[in-house]
Amino acid sequence: MGHWFSRNIVEPGKLPMLLALTSFIVTFLVTRTIVRLIRAGKGPFGNVSSGGLHIHHVVPGVVLTVIGGFGAVGSDRHGIGAAVFAVVFGIGAGLVLDEFALILHLDDVYWSDEGRKSVEVVVLTAALVGLTLSGFSPLGVDDMTAEERQDRATFILTLVVNFLFILISLVKGKFRMAVFGAFVPFVAIVGAVRLARPGSWWSRRFYRRRHRARARSRIRTYRHDKRWTKIRRVAQDWIGGFQERVPGRDSTPS
């Protein structure tokens, strides 16, 4: 195990990324636990305020993210400084993305349905960083052999084709497939060849006069959302604590 860790994590310079990911996940879980305790009125924790102003935890998160980011840029990947700043960055990013929905809506939506976007973004971020640590490269470059990498034409063609699949998935309204497709090209291909979601740019542009395609798109989207939305909401409730409805405690704790 130690040899594997040294060969695959330490030697390639991935230790700072691993530390950042670990501190990011731990910070998010600890933060969610604390705010759930505050919301339920349990434990010694309480909201942070200064002069009557409620301080959201995104504020120290931004400060730590800036410190950790600039510190990591100025550090060597194999030095102790990089490891320390990676942890600082991971903690800051965890605090910031836990209130991503608040930043997006510029409103205190932490415990509302809009607040679920924070959990989605945190899970998506952790998954993508995990893929990077596992050796996946954006746009499928990791799938190429050494000979193909030396062939500039093949290299560029692979990048362009995979980028097109990702772009088509995006304009078809399939954001998650497009994001994961940047690391796993097969996912982007699936998003690119299937019907676009209603309301997407592709649907407005190409389904305007194709009534059957527009109808099939609506039916397929309805069935997909009906099948997966409930599962996704259950996972979000379990991770984010949205099921814990306490009257009078729906403001964002810090």
Coordinates of C-alpha atoms in Angstrom, one line a residue:
M1 CA 0.0 0.0 0.0
G2 CA 2.8 2.4 0.9
H3 CA 4.6 1.6 -2.4
W4 CA 1.4 2.2 -4.4
F5 CA 0.8 5.5 -2.6
S6 CA 4.3 6.7 -3.2
R7 CA 4.3 5.7 -6.9
N8 CA 0.8 7.0 -7.8
I9 CA 0.3 9.9 -5.5
V10 CA 3.6 11.3 -4.1
E11 CA 5.9 10.9 -7.1
P12 CA 3.5 12.4 -9.7
G13 CA 2.9 15.4 -7.3
K14 CA -0.7 14.5 -6.6
L15 CA -0.4 14.7 -2.8
P16 CA -1.5 18.4 -2.6
M17 CA -4.6 17.6 -4.7
L18 CA -5.4 14.6 -2.4
L19 CA -5.1 16.7 0.7
A20 CA -7.2 19.4 -0.8
L21 CA -9.9 16.9 -1.8
T22 CA -9.9 15.3 1.6
S23 CA -10.0 18.6 3.5
F24 CA -12.8 19.8 1.1
I25 CA -15.0 16.8 1.8
V26 CA -14.3 16.7 5.6
T27 CA -15.0 20.5 5.8
F28 CA -18.3 20.1 4.0
L29 CA -19.4 17.2 6.1
V30 CA -18.4 18.9 9.4
T31 CA -20.0 22.2 8.3
R32 CA -23.3 20.5 7.4
T33 CA -23.3 18.6 10.7
I34 CA -22.7 21.8 12.7
V35 CA -25.4 23.8 10.9
R36 CA -27.9 21.0 11.3
L37 CA -27.2 21.0 15.0
I38 CA -27.6 24.8 15.1
R39 CA -30.9 24.5 13.2
A40 CA -32.1 21.8 15.6
G41 CA -31.0 23.9 18.7
K42 CA -28.6 21.2 19.9
G43 CA -25.0 21.3 20.9
P44 CA -22.8 24.3 21.9
F45 CA -22.7 25.8 18.5
G46 CA -24.4 29.0 17.4
N47 CA -24.6 31.6 14.6
V48 CA -21.7 33.9 14.1
S49 CA -22.6 37.6 14.1
S50 CA -20.8 41.0 14.4
G51 CA -22.6 44.1 15.3
G52 CA -26.0 42.5 14.5
L53 CA -24.7 41.4 11.1
H54 CA -25.0 37.6 10.4
I55 CA -21.7 36.3 9.1
H56 CA -22.2 33.4 6.7
H57 CA -19.4 30.8 6.6
V58 CA -18.9 31.6 2.9
V59 CA -17.0 34.7 4.1
P60 CA -14.1 32.9 5.9
G61 CA -14.3 30.4 3.1
V62 CA -13.5 33.0 0.5
V63 CA -10.6 34.3 2.6
L64 CA -9.1 30.8 3.1
T65 CA -9.6 29.9 -0.6
V66 CA -7.7 33.0 -1.7
I67 CA -4.9 32.3 0.8
G68 CA -4.7 28.7 -0.2
G69 CA -4.9 29.3 -3.9
F70 CA -2.2 32.0 -4.1
G71 CA -0.1 30.0 -1.6
A72 CA -0.3 26.9 -3.8
V73 CA 0.6 28.8 -6.9
G74 CA 3.7 30.0 -5.3
S75 CA 4.7 26.6 -3.8
D76 CA 6.5 23.6 -5.2
R77 CA 4.2 20.6 -5.7
H78 CA 6.4 18.3 -3.6
G79 CA 7.1 20.7 -0.7
I80 CA 5.5 21.0 2.7
G81 CA 4.2 24.4 1.7
A82 CA 2.1 23.0 -1.1
A83 CA 0.6 20.5 1.3
V84 CA -0.3 23.1 3.9
F85 CA -1.8 25.5 1.3
A86 CA -3.7 22.6 -0.3
V87 CA -5.4 21.9 3.0
V88 CA -6.2 25.6 3.5
F89 CA -7.6 25.8 0.0
G90 CA -9.7 22.6 0.5
I91 CA -11.2 24.0 3.7
G92 CA -12.0 27.3 2.1
A93 CA -13.5 25.6 -1.0
G94 CA -15.7 23.4 1.3
L95 CA -17.1 26.5 3.1
V96 CA -17.7 28.4 -0.1
L97 CA -19.4 25.6 -2.1
D98 CA -21.5 24.7 0.9
E99 CA -23.2 28.1 0.3
F100 CA -23.0 28.0 -3.5
A101 CA -26.8 28.4 -3.8
L102 CA -26.6 31.5 -1.6
I103 CA -24.0 33.1 -4.0
L104 CA -25.9 32.0 -7.1
H105 CA -29.3 33.5 -5.9
L106 CA -27.9 36.3 -3.8
D107 CA -30.4 35.2 -1.2
D108 CA -30.6 33.1 2.0
V109 CA -31.8 29.9 0.3
Y110 CA -29.7 27.5 2.4
W111 CA -32.6 25.3 3.5
S112 CA -34.9 25.8 0.5
D113 CA -35.2 23.7 -2.7
E114 CA -32.8 26.2 -4.4
G115 CA -30.3 25.3 -1.6
R116 CA -30.0 21.8 -3.0
K117 CA -27.7 23.2 -5.7
S118 CA -25.0 23.5 -3.1
V119 CA -25.1 19.8 -2.4
E120 CA -25.1 19.0 -6.1
V121 CA -22.1 21.3 -6.8
V122 CA -20.1 19.8 -3.9
V123 CA -20.8 16.2 -5.0
L124 CA -19.9 17.1 -8.6
T125 CA -16.7 18.8 -7.6
A126 CA -15.6 15.9 -5.4
A127 CA -16.4 13.4 -8.2
L128 CA -14.4 15.4 -10.8
V129 CA -11.4 15.9 -8.5
G130 CA -11.6 12.2 -7.7
L131 CA -11.5 11.3 -11.4
T132 CA -8.5 13.5 -11.8
L133 CA -6.7 11.8 -9.0
S134 CA -7.6 8.4 -10.5
G135 CA -5.7 9.4 -13.7
F136 CA -8.5 10.6 -15.9
S137 CA -7.5 13.6 -18.1
P138 CA -10.0 16.1 -19.6
L139 CA -11.3 15.4 -23.1
G140 CA -10.2 11.8 -23.1
V141 CA -6.5 12.4 -23.7
D142 CA -5.7 9.7 -21.1
D143 CA -7.2 7.1 -23.5
M144 CA -4.4 7.7 -26.1
T145 CA -1.4 5.5 -26.4
A146 CA 2.2 6.9 -26.4
E147 CA 2.3 6.6 -30.2
E148 CA -0.9 8.5 -30.6
R149 CA 0.3 11.2 -28.3
Q150 CA 3.4 11.7 -30.6
D151 CA 1.1 12.0 -33.6
R152 CA 0.0 15.6 -33.4
A153 CA -2.8 15.1 -35.9
T154 CA -4.4 12.3 -34.0
F155 CA -3.9 14.2 -30.7
I156 CA -5.7 17.3 -32.0
L157 CA -8.4 15.3 -33.6
T158 CA -9.2 13.5 -30.4
L159 CA -9.4 16.7 -28.5
V160 CA -11.7 18.3 -31.1
V161 CA -14.1 15.4 -31.4
N162 CA -14.4 14.9 -27.7
F163 CA -14.9 18.7 -27.2
L164 CA -17.7 18.6 -29.8
F165 CA -19.5 15.9 -28.0
I166 CA -19.2 17.9 -24.8
L167 CA -20.5 21.1 -26.5
I168 CA -23.4 19.3 -28.1
S169 CA -24.4 17.8 -24.7
L170 CA -24.3 21.3 -23.2
V171 CA -26.5 22.9 -25.8
K172 CA -28.9 20.0 -25.5
G173 CA -29.3 20.9 -21.8
K174 CA -27.4 17.9 -20.4
F175 CA -25.0 19.7 -18.1
R176 CA -24.0 16.8 -15.9
M177 CA -23.3 14.6 -18.9
A178 CA -21.2 17.3 -20.4
V179 CA -19.2 17.8 -17.3
F180 CA -18.5 14.2 -16.7
G181 CA -17.9 13.8 -20.4
A182 CA -14.9 16.0 -20.1
F183 CA -13.3 13.1 -18.2
V184 CA -15.2 10.1 -19.5
P185 CA -15.9 10.8 -23.2
F186 CA -18.4 7.9 -23.5
V187 CA -20.8 9.9 -21.3
A188 CA -20.6 12.9 -23.6
I189 CA -21.4 10.7 -26.6
V190 CA -24.6 9.5 -24.9
G191 CA -25.7 13.1 -24.2
A192 CA -24.8 14.2 -27.7
V193 CA -26.9 11.5 -29.6
R194 CA -30.0 11.5 -27.4
L195 CA -32.9 14.0 -27.7
A196 CA -32.4 17.4 -26.2
R197 CA -34.1 18.6 -23.1
P198 CA -37.1 20.9 -23.5
G199 CA -36.1 24.6 -23.3
S200 CA -32.5 24.0 -24.2
W201 CA -30.9 25.9 -27.1
W202 CA -30.9 22.8 -29.3
S203 CA -34.6 22.2 -28.7
R204 CA -35.5 25.8 -29.5
R205 CA -33.3 25.8 -32.6
F206 CA -33.9 22.4 -34.2
Y207 CA -37.2 21.2 -32.8
R208 CA -39.2 24.4 -33.6
R209 CA -40.9 22.7 -36.6
R210 CA -40.4 19.1 -35.6
H211 CA -43.5 18.6 -33.5
R212 CA -42.9 14.8 -33.0
A213 CA -39.3 15.3 -31.8
R214 CA -40.5 18.1 -29.4
A215 CA -43.2 15.9 -28.0
R216 CA -40.9 12.9 -27.6
S217 CA -38.4 15.2 -25.9
R218 CA -41.0 16.3 -23.3
I219 CA -42.2 12.7 -22.7
R220 CA -38.6 11.4 -22.3
T221 CA -37.6 14.2 -20.0
Y222 CA -40.7 13.7 -17.9
R223 CA -40.0 10.0 -17.5
H224 CA -36.4 10.6 -16.7
D225 CA -37.0 13.2 -14.1
K226 CA -39.8 11.2 -12.5
R227 CA -37.4 8.2 -12.2
W228 CA -34.3 10.0 -10.9
T229 CA -35.5 13.2 -9.2
K230 CA -36.9 11.3 -6.2
I231 CA -33.7 9.3 -5.8
R232 CA -31.6 12.5 -6.1
R233 CA -33.7 14.3 -3.6
V234 CA -33.4 11.5 -1.1
A235 CA -29.6 11.6 -1.4
Q236 CA -29.6 15.4 -1.0
D237 CA -31.8 15.1 2.1
W238 CA -29.5 12.6 3.6
I239 CA -26.4 14.6 2.9
G240 CA -27.7 18.1 3.3
G241 CA -30.3 17.6 6.1
F242 CA -33.1 19.2 4.1
Q243 CA -35.6 16.8 5.7
E244 CA -35.1 18.3 9.1
R245 CA -37.8 21.0 9.0
V246 CA -37.7 23.1 12.2
P247 CA -40.1 26.1 12.3
G248 CA -38.4 29.4 12.7
R249 CA -34.9 28.0 12.0
D250 CA -34.7 28.1 8.2
S251 CA -32.1 30.9 8.0
T252 CA -28.6 29.9 7.2
P253 CA -26.5 29.0 10.3
S254 CA -22.8 29.6 10.2

